[in-house]
Short mmCIF file of C-alpha atoms and ligand atoms in Angstrom, two decimals:
data_model
loop_
_atom_site.label_atom_id
_atom_site.label_comp_id
_atom_site.label_asym_id
_atom_site.label_seq_id
_atom_site.Cartn_x
_atom_site.Cartn_y
_atom_site.Cartn_z
CA UNK A 1 14.03 -5.70 -36.06
CA UNK A 2 16.34 -7.61 -33.70
CA UNK A 3 15.52 -7.54 -30.00
CA UNK A 4 16.84 -9.01 -26.74
CA UNK A 5 14.75 -9.54 -23.64
CA UNK A 6 15.67 -7.46 -20.58
CA UNK A 7 14.70 -7.70 -16.91
CA UNK A 8 14.07 -4.67 -14.73
CA UNK A 9 15.47 -5.18 -11.23
CA UNK A 10 13.47 -2.85 -9.03
CA UNK A 11 12.31 -1.76 -5.62
CA UNK A 12 9.59 0.41 -4.12
CA UNK A 13 11.00 3.59 -2.65
CA UNK A 14 10.17 6.42 -0.30
CA UNK A 15 8.15 8.14 -3.04
CA UNK A 16 6.08 4.99 -3.49
CA UNK A 17 7.54 4.66 -6.97
CA UNK A 18 8.86 1.46 -8.50
CA UNK A 19 12.36 2.33 -9.64
CA UNK A 20 14.99 0.11 -11.14
CA UNK A 21 17.55 -0.73 -13.76
CA UNK A 22 17.28 -3.30 -16.56
CA UNK A 23 19.79 -5.93 -17.64
CA UNK A 24 19.73 -8.61 -20.36
CA UNK A 25 17.67 -11.60 -19.22
CA UNK A 26 20.59 -13.95 -20.00
CA UNK A 27 22.41 -12.43 -17.00
CA UNK A 28 19.72 -13.38 -14.47
CA UNK A 29 21.77 -15.97 -12.59
CA UNK A 30 24.84 -13.77 -12.24
CA UNK A 31 22.71 -10.77 -11.25
CA UNK A 32 21.21 -12.87 -8.43
CA UNK A 33 24.67 -12.74 -6.85
CA UNK A 34 26.12 -9.55 -8.20
CA UNK A 35 22.96 -7.45 -8.29
CA UNK A 36 22.84 -4.07 -10.00
CA UNK A 37 24.49 -0.87 -8.82
CA UNK A 38 22.30 1.58 -6.92
CA UNK A 39 22.79 5.12 -5.62
CA UNK A 40 21.83 6.18 -2.06
CA UNK A 41 20.52 9.61 -3.06
CA UNK A 42 17.94 7.88 -5.32
CA UNK A 43 15.88 7.56 -2.19
CA UNK A 44 15.38 11.34 -2.15
CA UNK A 45 14.05 11.53 -5.72
CA UNK A 46 10.50 12.74 -5.15
CA UNK A 47 7.48 11.67 -7.19
CA UNK A 48 7.92 14.92 -9.14
CA UNK A 49 11.54 14.10 -10.13
CA UNK A 50 13.05 16.70 -7.84
CA UNK A 51 15.71 15.72 -5.31
CA UNK A 52 14.89 16.47 -1.69
CA UNK A 53 17.60 17.30 0.85
CA UNK A 54 19.77 14.19 0.98
CA UNK A 55 22.13 13.01 3.72
CA UNK A 56 24.12 11.14 1.06
CA UNK A 57 24.81 13.79 -1.57
CA UNK A 58 26.83 12.34 -4.42
CA UNK A 59 28.47 9.73 -2.18
CA UNK A 60 28.09 6.01 -1.73
CA UNK A 61 27.27 2.86 -3.63
CA UNK A 62 24.80 0.09 -3.07
CA UNK A 63 23.65 -3.08 -4.79
CA UNK A 64 20.11 -4.18 -5.51
CA UNK A 65 19.87 -7.99 -5.50
CA UNK A 66 16.85 -9.53 -7.27
CA UNK A 67 14.66 -11.96 -5.35
CA UNK A 68 13.61 -14.87 -7.53
CA UNK A 69 10.38 -15.15 -5.47
CA UNK A 70 9.30 -11.71 -6.71
CA UNK A 71 10.00 -12.27 -10.40
CA UNK A 72 7.36 -11.56 -13.04
CA UNK A 73 7.51 -12.53 -16.68
CA UNK A 74 4.42 -11.94 -18.77
CA UNK A 75 4.04 -12.08 -22.54
CA UNK A 76 0.92 -10.06 -23.32
CA UNK A 77 0.81 -10.80 -27.02
CA UNK A 78 2.65 -10.84 -30.31
CA UNK A 79 3.04 -7.11 -30.79
CA UNK A 80 4.09 -6.26 -27.21
CA UNK A 81 7.58 -6.93 -25.83
CA UNK A 82 7.64 -9.56 -23.07
CA UNK A 83 7.37 -7.87 -19.70
CA UNK A 84 9.98 -9.03 -17.22
CA UNK A 85 10.74 -7.47 -13.86
CA UNK A 86 11.88 -8.58 -10.45
CA UNK A 87 11.77 -6.94 -7.03
CA UNK A 88 14.86 -7.06 -4.89
CA UNK A 89 16.60 -5.92 -1.74
CA UNK A 90 19.18 -3.17 -1.48
CA UNK A 91 22.44 -3.87 0.35
CA UNK A 92 25.62 -2.04 1.21
CA UNK A 93 28.47 -3.38 -0.89
CA UNK A 94 29.68 -5.38 2.16
CA UNK A 95 26.35 -7.25 2.28
CA UNK A 96 24.58 -5.42 5.12
CA UNK A 97 20.92 -4.58 4.33
CA UNK A 98 20.64 -0.90 3.46
CA UNK A 99 18.79 1.14 6.09
CA UNK A 100 16.47 2.67 3.45
CA UNK A 101 15.58 -0.55 1.62
CA UNK A 102 11.79 -0.68 2.02
CA UNK A 103 11.71 -4.44 1.58
CA UNK A 104 14.33 -5.03 4.28
CA UNK A 105 12.42 -2.68 6.58
CA UNK A 106 9.28 -4.78 6.07
CA UNK A 107 11.23 -7.99 6.68
CA UNK A 108 12.38 -6.52 10.00
CA UNK A 109 8.78 -5.78 11.02
CA UNK A 110 7.58 -9.26 10.02
CA UNK A 111 10.44 -10.84 11.99
CA UNK A 112 9.33 -8.81 15.01
CA UNK A 113 5.76 -10.15 14.63
CA UNK A 114 7.13 -13.68 14.53
CA UNK A 115 9.47 -13.10 17.50
CA UNK A 116 6.88 -11.42 19.72
CA UNK A 117 3.74 -13.37 18.85
CA UNK A 118 4.84 -16.38 16.76
CA UNK A 119 2.50 -15.22 13.99
CA UNK A 120 2.77 -14.94 10.21
CA UNK A 121 0.97 -12.12 8.44
CA UNK A 122 -1.54 -13.18 5.80
CA UNK A 123 -3.23 -10.61 3.62
CA UNK A 124 -3.85 -8.75 0.39
CA UNK A 125 -4.06 -5.19 -0.89
CA UNK A 126 -7.29 -4.10 -2.60
CA UNK A 127 -6.77 -1.29 -5.12
CA UNK A 128 -9.06 1.29 -6.69
CA UNK A 129 -7.91 3.20 -9.76
CA UNK A 130 -9.33 5.35 -12.54
CA UNK A 131 -8.87 5.64 -16.28
CA UNK A 132 -7.55 9.06 -17.14
CA UNK A 133 -8.66 9.45 -20.71
CA UNK A 134 -12.05 9.52 -22.37
CA UNK A 135 -15.27 10.94 -21.01
CA UNK A 136 -16.43 8.83 -18.06
CA UNK A 137 -19.84 7.27 -18.67
CA UNK A 138 -22.46 8.49 -16.24
CA UNK A 139 -24.73 5.81 -14.78
CA UNK A 140 -22.19 3.00 -14.78
CA UNK A 141 -21.36 2.63 -11.06
CA UNK A 142 -21.22 -1.05 -10.11
CA UNK A 143 -22.87 -2.03 -13.40
CA UNK A 144 -22.32 -5.09 -15.55
CA UNK A 145 -22.04 -2.74 -18.50
CA UNK A 146 -19.34 -0.76 -16.72
CA UNK A 147 -17.42 -4.01 -16.33
CA UNK A 148 -18.02 -4.87 -19.98
CA UNK A 149 -16.50 -1.57 -21.06
CA UNK A 150 -13.21 -2.92 -19.67
CA UNK A 151 -13.82 -6.66 -20.05
CA UNK A 152 -10.94 -7.08 -22.47
CA UNK A 153 -8.56 -5.31 -20.11
CA UNK A 154 -9.91 -7.18 -17.06
CA UNK A 155 -9.47 -10.55 -18.72
CA UNK A 156 -5.95 -9.76 -19.88
CA UNK A 157 -5.14 -8.49 -16.39
CA UNK A 158 -6.46 -11.64 -14.72
CA UNK A 159 -4.38 -13.79 -17.07
CA UNK A 160 -1.31 -11.63 -16.39
CA UNK A 161 -1.86 -11.85 -12.63
CA UNK A 162 -2.10 -15.62 -12.78
CA UNK A 163 1.05 -15.83 -14.90
CA UNK A 164 2.80 -13.66 -12.31
CA UNK A 165 1.79 -16.04 -9.52
CA UNK A 166 -1.03 -13.89 -8.11
CA UNK A 167 -4.42 -15.46 -7.50
CA UNK A 168 -7.07 -13.15 -8.99
CA UNK A 169 -10.22 -12.49 -6.96
CA UNK A 170 -12.57 -9.84 -8.42
CA UNK A 171 -12.60 -6.90 -10.83
CA UNK A 172 -15.43 -4.39 -10.78
CA UNK A 173 -16.66 -1.02 -11.98
CA UNK A 174 -16.39 1.00 -8.77
CA UNK A 175 -18.58 3.92 -7.80
CA UNK A 176 -16.42 6.83 -9.03
CA UNK A 177 -16.13 8.17 -12.57
CA UNK A 178 -14.11 5.72 -14.70
CA UNK A 179 -13.14 3.99 -11.44
CA UNK A 180 -12.41 0.27 -11.16
CA UNK A 181 -11.27 -2.03 -8.39
CA UNK A 182 -9.08 -5.12 -8.51
CA UNK A 183 -8.70 -7.66 -5.71
CA UNK A 184 -6.63 -10.79 -5.23
CA UNK A 185 -6.38 -13.69 -2.83
CA UNK A 186 -4.19 -13.26 0.25
CA UNK A 187 -0.56 -14.28 0.49
CA UNK A 188 2.02 -14.46 3.28
CA UNK A 189 4.59 -12.08 4.70
CA UNK A 190 6.71 -10.09 2.29
CA UNK A 191 4.65 -11.41 -0.67
CA UNK A 192 1.67 -9.32 0.49
CA UNK A 193 3.52 -6.10 -0.37
CA UNK A 194 5.31 -7.61 -3.38
CA UNK A 195 1.99 -8.66 -4.90
CA UNK A 196 0.50 -5.19 -4.35
CA UNK A 197 3.45 -3.74 -6.26
CA UNK A 198 3.07 -6.35 -8.98
CA UNK A 199 -0.67 -5.87 -9.46
CA UNK A 200 -0.30 -2.09 -9.88
CA UNK A 201 2.49 -2.59 -12.42
CA UNK A 202 0.32 -5.11 -14.30
CA UNK A 203 -2.71 -2.80 -14.34
CA UNK A 204 -0.56 -0.05 -15.85
CA UNK A 205 1.08 -2.44 -18.29
CA UNK A 206 -2.19 -3.90 -19.55
CA UNK A 207 -3.83 -0.47 -19.77
CA UNK A 208 -0.86 1.06 -21.61
CA UNK A 209 -0.79 -1.89 -24.01
CA UNK A 210 -4.28 -0.94 -25.12
CA UNK A 211 -3.40 2.76 -25.34
CA UNK A 212 -5.02 3.70 -22.03
CA UNK A 213 -3.68 5.45 -18.98
CA UNK A 214 -4.72 4.76 -15.42
CA UNK A 215 -4.11 6.57 -12.17
CA UNK A 216 -4.02 5.25 -8.60
CA UNK A 217 -3.89 8.79 -7.16
CA UNK A 218 -5.82 9.14 -3.88
CA UNK A 219 -8.14 11.77 -5.33
CA UNK A 220 -8.39 13.47 -8.73
CA UNK A 221 -10.59 16.35 -7.72
CA UNK A 222 -10.86 17.75 -4.18
CA UNK A 223 -14.65 17.40 -4.38
CA UNK A 224 -14.59 14.00 -6.08
CA UNK A 225 -14.43 10.32 -5.22
CA UNK A 226 -11.22 8.88 -3.82
CA UNK A 227 -9.15 5.89 -4.87
CA UNK A 228 -8.83 3.90 -1.71
CA UNK A 229 -6.36 1.22 -0.81
CA UNK A 230 -7.62 -1.35 1.64
CA UNK A 231 -5.08 -3.60 3.27
CA UNK A 232 -6.72 -6.86 4.38
CA UNK A 233 -4.90 -8.61 7.19
CA UNK A 234 -5.14 -11.73 9.28
CA UNK A 235 -2.69 -14.08 11.02
CA UNK A 236 -1.50 -17.62 10.66
CA UNK A 237 -0.04 -19.69 13.47
CA UNK A 238 1.98 -22.10 11.36
CA UNK A 239 -0.66 -23.22 8.85
CA UNK A 240 -3.61 -22.47 11.15
CA UNK A 241 -5.76 -19.30 10.85
CA UNK A 242 -5.25 -17.39 14.11
CA UNK A 243 -7.43 -14.26 13.93
CA UNK A 244 -10.88 -15.56 14.84
CA UNK A 245 -11.98 -16.53 18.32
CA UNK A 246 -15.75 -16.87 18.65
CA UNK A 247 -15.48 -16.14 22.38
CA UNK A 248 -13.26 -13.04 21.95
CA UNK A 249 -14.48 -9.43 21.84
CA UNK A 250 -15.84 -8.83 18.31
CA UNK A 251 -14.77 -12.47 17.75
CA UNK A 252 -11.13 -11.32 17.59
CA UNK A 253 -8.44 -13.59 19.00
CA UNK A 254 -6.47 -11.84 21.78
CA UNK A 255 -3.31 -11.01 19.80
CA UNK A 256 -5.41 -9.80 16.86
CA UNK A 257 -7.30 -7.43 19.17
CA UNK A 258 -4.03 -6.17 20.66
CA UNK A 259 -2.57 -5.74 17.18
CA UNK A 260 -5.55 -3.64 16.06
CA UNK A 261 -5.35 -1.60 19.27
CA UNK A 262 -1.68 -0.90 18.54
CA UNK A 263 -2.44 0.30 15.02
CA UNK A 264 -5.15 2.62 16.30
CA UNK A 265 -2.96 3.94 19.11
CA UNK A 266 -0.14 4.86 16.73
CA UNK A 267 -2.23 5.61 13.65
CA UNK A 268 -1.89 9.39 13.76
CA UNK A 269 1.91 8.93 13.83
CA UNK A 270 2.10 6.39 10.98
CA UNK A 271 -0.44 7.89 8.61
CA UNK A 272 2.41 10.00 7.12
CA UNK A 273 3.72 6.65 5.85
CA UNK A 274 0.45 4.90 4.94
CA UNK A 275 -1.16 7.95 3.27
CA UNK A 276 1.95 9.92 2.40
CA UNK A 277 1.09 12.59 -0.15
CA UNK A 278 -0.45 16.05 -0.01
CA UNK A 279 -3.60 14.77 -1.76
CA UNK A 280 -3.91 11.84 0.65
CA UNK A 281 -5.38 14.34 3.10
CA UNK A 282 -7.96 15.63 0.61
CA UNK A 283 -9.30 12.08 0.70
CA UNK A 284 -9.01 11.25 4.41
CA UNK A 285 -12.05 13.31 5.40
CA UNK A 286 -15.38 12.16 6.87
CA UNK A 287 -18.21 10.79 4.70
CA UNK A 288 -16.04 9.54 1.85
CA UNK A 289 -15.84 5.94 3.01
CA UNK A 290 -12.14 6.51 3.56
CA UNK A 291 -10.86 7.04 7.15
CA UNK A 292 -10.80 10.21 9.22
CA UNK A 293 -10.49 8.88 12.79
CA UNK A 294 -8.48 6.16 14.51
CA UNK A 295 -11.50 3.96 15.03
CA UNK A 296 -12.45 0.32 14.69
CA UNK A 297 -15.68 -0.41 12.85
CA UNK A 298 -17.63 -3.59 12.56
CA UNK A 299 -18.28 -3.79 8.82
CA UNK A 300 -18.28 0.06 8.79
CA UNK A 301 -16.66 1.62 5.71
CA UNK A 302 -16.02 4.94 7.45
CA UNK A 303 -13.67 3.30 9.97
CA UNK A 304 -9.90 3.26 9.61
CA UNK A 305 -9.95 -0.42 10.56
CA UNK A 306 -12.95 -2.44 9.54
CA UNK A 307 -13.72 -5.98 10.69
CA UNK A 308 -14.76 -7.59 7.41
CA UNK A 309 -17.78 -9.84 7.01
CA UNK A 310 -17.65 -13.61 7.12
CA UNK A 311 -20.29 -15.72 5.48
CA UNK A 312 -21.85 -18.96 6.64
CA UNK A 313 -22.43 -19.88 3.00
CA UNK A 314 -18.78 -19.87 1.92
CA UNK A 315 -16.72 -22.92 1.08
CA UNK A 316 -13.96 -21.35 3.20
CA UNK A 317 -14.11 -21.85 7.01
CA UNK A 318 -15.04 -18.86 9.16
CA UNK A 319 -11.65 -18.95 10.82
CA UNK A 320 -9.94 -18.67 7.44
CA UNK A 321 -12.28 -15.95 6.15
CA UNK A 322 -12.01 -13.72 9.21
CA UNK A 323 -9.90 -10.62 8.54
CA UNK A 324 -9.80 -6.90 9.14
CA UNK A 325 -8.91 -4.17 6.67
CA UNK A 326 -6.80 -1.07 7.18
CA UNK A 327 -8.38 1.80 5.20
CA UNK A 328 -6.22 4.87 5.98
CA UNK A 329 -3.95 4.07 3.06
CA UNK A 330 -3.46 4.94 -0.58
CA UNK A 331 -1.25 3.97 -3.47
CA UNK A 332 1.14 6.93 -3.24
CA UNK A 333 3.06 4.91 -0.64
CA UNK A 334 5.50 2.05 -0.92
CA UNK A 335 3.42 -1.01 0.05
CA UNK A 336 6.49 -2.34 1.85
CA UNK A 337 6.77 0.75 4.03
CA UNK A 338 3.01 0.86 4.63
CA UNK A 339 2.94 -2.70 5.80
CA UNK A 340 6.08 -2.23 7.91
CA UNK A 341 4.50 0.72 9.74
CA UNK A 342 1.24 -1.17 10.30
CA UNK A 343 2.99 -4.32 11.53
CA UNK A 344 5.28 -2.42 13.90
CA UNK A 345 2.30 -0.54 15.34
CA UNK A 346 0.37 -3.78 15.70
CA UNK A 347 3.23 -5.65 17.37
CA UNK A 348 3.72 -2.68 19.68
CA UNK A 349 0.07 -3.17 20.69
CA UNK A 350 0.76 -6.85 21.42
CA UNK A 351 3.84 -5.95 23.49
CA UNK A 352 1.90 -3.31 25.41
CA UNK A 353 -0.93 -5.85 25.91
CA UNK A 354 -3.51 -3.25 24.84
CA UNK A 355 -7.16 -4.27 25.20
CA UNK A 356 -9.22 -4.97 22.07
CA UNK A 357 -10.83 -1.61 21.18
CA UNK A 358 -14.58 -0.97 21.21
CA UNK A 359 -16.19 -0.53 17.84
CA UNK A 360 -17.70 2.83 16.98
CA UNK A 361 -21.18 2.83 15.53
CA UNK A 362 -22.03 6.51 15.12
CA UNK A 363 -20.77 9.47 13.10
CA UNK A 364 -17.57 10.59 14.85
CA UNK A 365 -17.45 13.80 12.79
CA UNK A 366 -20.36 15.11 14.90
CA UNK A 367 -18.37 14.89 18.16
CA UNK A 368 -16.15 17.64 19.56
CA UNK A 369 -12.50 16.78 20.32
CA UNK A 370 -13.08 16.16 24.04
CA UNK A 371 -16.04 13.80 23.52
CA UNK A 372 -13.98 12.11 20.83
CA UNK A 373 -11.12 11.63 23.26
CA UNK A 374 -13.50 10.29 25.90
CA UNK A 375 -14.30 7.57 23.34
CA UNK A 376 -10.59 6.89 22.86
CA UNK A 377 -10.53 8.36 19.33
CA UNK A 378 -8.78 11.27 17.64
CA UNK A 379 -9.24 12.98 14.30
CA UNK A 380 -6.38 11.88 12.07
CA UNK A 381 -3.97 14.59 10.85
CA UNK A 382 -5.64 16.84 8.30
CA UNK A 383 -2.59 17.53 6.16
CA UNK A 384 0.76 15.99 5.28
CA UNK A 385 2.77 18.52 7.39
CA UNK A 386 0.55 17.72 10.38
CA UNK A 387 1.02 13.99 9.78
CA UNK A 388 4.82 14.36 9.53
CA UNK A 389 4.91 16.38 12.78
CA UNK A 390 2.94 13.60 14.45
CA UNK A 391 5.41 10.98 13.19
CA UNK A 392 8.47 13.00 14.23
CA UNK A 393 6.84 13.61 17.63
CA UNK A 394 6.70 9.88 18.42
CA UNK A 395 10.02 8.43 19.62
CA UNK A 396 8.32 5.00 19.63
CA UNK A 397 7.47 5.19 15.93
CA UNK A 398 10.88 6.64 15.01
CA UNK A 399 12.50 3.79 16.96
CA UNK A 400 10.85 1.11 14.79
CA UNK A 401 12.84 2.26 11.79
CA UNK A 402 16.61 2.27 11.19
CA UNK A 403 18.58 5.24 12.55
CA UNK A 404 18.04 8.36 10.45
CA UNK A 405 15.12 6.91 8.52
CA UNK A 406 12.29 9.08 9.91
CA UNK A 407 14.30 12.28 9.52
CA UNK A 408 15.27 11.49 5.92
CA UNK A 409 11.71 10.43 5.13
CA UNK A 410 10.38 13.75 6.45
CA UNK A 411 12.96 15.62 4.34
CA UNK A 412 11.84 13.66 1.30
CA UNK A 413 8.26 14.67 1.89
CA UNK A 414 9.28 18.30 2.46
CA UNK A 415 10.98 18.23 -0.93
CA UNK A 416 7.77 16.89 -2.47
CA UNK A 417 5.73 19.64 -0.80
CA UNK A 418 8.17 22.34 -1.93
CA UNK A 419 7.41 21.43 -5.54
CA UNK A 420 3.72 22.16 -4.92
CA UNK A 421 4.15 25.53 -3.23
CA UNK A 422 1.78 28.23 -4.48
CA UNK A 423 -0.40 25.84 -6.47
CA UNK A 424 -4.14 25.44 -6.08
CA UNK A 425 -5.72 22.22 -4.77
CA UNK A 426 -6.95 21.46 -8.30
CA UNK A 427 -3.45 21.89 -9.77
CA UNK A 428 -2.01 19.71 -7.01
CA UNK A 429 -4.54 16.96 -7.77
CA UNK A 430 -3.66 17.25 -11.47
CA UNK A 431 0.04 16.76 -10.77
CA UNK A 432 -0.41 13.73 -8.50
CA UNK A 433 -2.76 12.17 -11.03
CA UNK A 434 0.05 12.35 -13.59
CA UNK A 435 2.70 10.73 -11.41
CA UNK A 436 0.71 7.95 -9.69
N1 LIG B 501 -13.45 4.98 -2.75
C1 LIG B 501 -13.43 4.85 -1.32
C2 LIG B 501 -12.11 5.42 -0.76
O1 LIG B 501 -11.64 6.39 -1.21
C3 LIG B 501 -13.63 3.44 -0.86
C4 LIG B 501 -14.91 2.81 -1.31
C5 LIG B 501 -15.05 1.36 -0.84
O2 LIG B 501 -15.32 1.15 0.34
O3 LIG B 501 -14.80 0.48 -1.64
O4 LIG B 501 -11.48 4.90 0.11
MG1 MG B 502 -13.84 -0.23 -3.28
#
C-alpha cells in the first residue's frame, strides 16, 4: 500500500486534550510560516465532545504555528506508521498571540518570573497512569515482577522518549491496580509543559501499538487509588541552581520560599485549573497521598507542596538536586495552563514578599476550620463548582490571564459538568477514564 508521512500540528487546550490537524511532512517548512487554520470555538469543545457556551460562536479564524523545538518524530517499528507531531502556538491572523492559546499563556507567566525575579523555571512532570484492560494482578505493587509485566512497553517508551529529546528517569509499577509511573529529567521553561504533553502522548502511542489502552484519569473508582501528577520545580539563575540556601528556612532560598507561599496563598483559587475535572475532587481528599489542604510538607506526601529529598550520596550537587513538588494536580488539565497558574501564583508571592511558610507535620484533616486557619491553612475546594467559584472570586487570579479567559474557562467547565448531570459517581469515573 502506498503511504505518505504526515505531521500533526497540535496544542493542549482548555479540556486538557491534545488537539490538532495533520499535514504532509513535506510541507513542514512552509507550515512553520503559514501554520494551519484553527477555529476559536474549538476551545469550548469539552472532553466529552460537547460544545460549552462559546463567546465566539461560528465566527473567527486563527492559525496554529508549529514550534520546531517541540517536534517529535518516532518510528516505533516496521509495522507501525512513523509518529510525527509538533506542538505550536495559536495566533490571530494578524500575528497577535491568541488569548486562549495555553502555550502563549504559559510564556507570559514565565516572562513574568524572569522580569520580577530574574529566574528561569526548571522542572519536570511525574505521571501516574493505569492500564485499562486485563485483570490487574494482585500483589504486584512496587514489584520487580510488576515492572517485568510491562518491560517491553517500558523499554520502547524509554527509547521513544530519548528519540523525542526527553531524558528518561524511572519507570515503575506503582501502588494501585495496574498502575505505573513514568518520570523524566527536568527541563527549562516552556519545555517543562511541552515534555509533559509529549510523554503522555508517547505512553498512549506505545501502549496502543501493543494493543493496550491506558488512562491518566485522576481516579477510576471513587474508593480506589488515584493517578497523581506531581510537578517538580526549582529555579535557575542563568546556569546556576537558585532554589537551595542552607541558611534559609527549610533550606529554601528567599525567592523560592516566597514563590511557594504565593502558590499556597492562591491555591484554592487555582486548583480549578490544576485539578480541573469533576473526578479531580474525588481524589483530592485526605489520606490518599494526594493533596487536600494548602500546606507545605517536608518530604510529606499528603502535602500540596512537598520539599523533596536531597541525597548526600548523589553525583549531583545538593543545590542542583533541591526541588519542591506541586501535588494538587492531575492529567485532566493542560500542562501549559497548570504551569501558568502555578507560576503566576508563585510570582505573586515574590511580588508580595510573602514569608516562607511553616511546614505542617500533623494530620490536618483532624483540625476544625478555625484551628486550620490559625495555622494558615484551608481545606481545598471539595468539588469542581466550589473550585470554579473560588477562582471567579479572586480578581488577582483572574487578572493573571487575558481578558475574558477566566469567564470562558468557567463556561467550558460548566459545559463539561452539564454532560454528567444525573449520573452516579461510578458512571462519572467510567466516563473520565474513557476520555483521559
Ligand atoms: N497515587 C497518589 C496520588 O493520587 C500519589 C502516590 C505517590 O506519592 O506517588 O496522588
Ligand atoms: Mg507515584
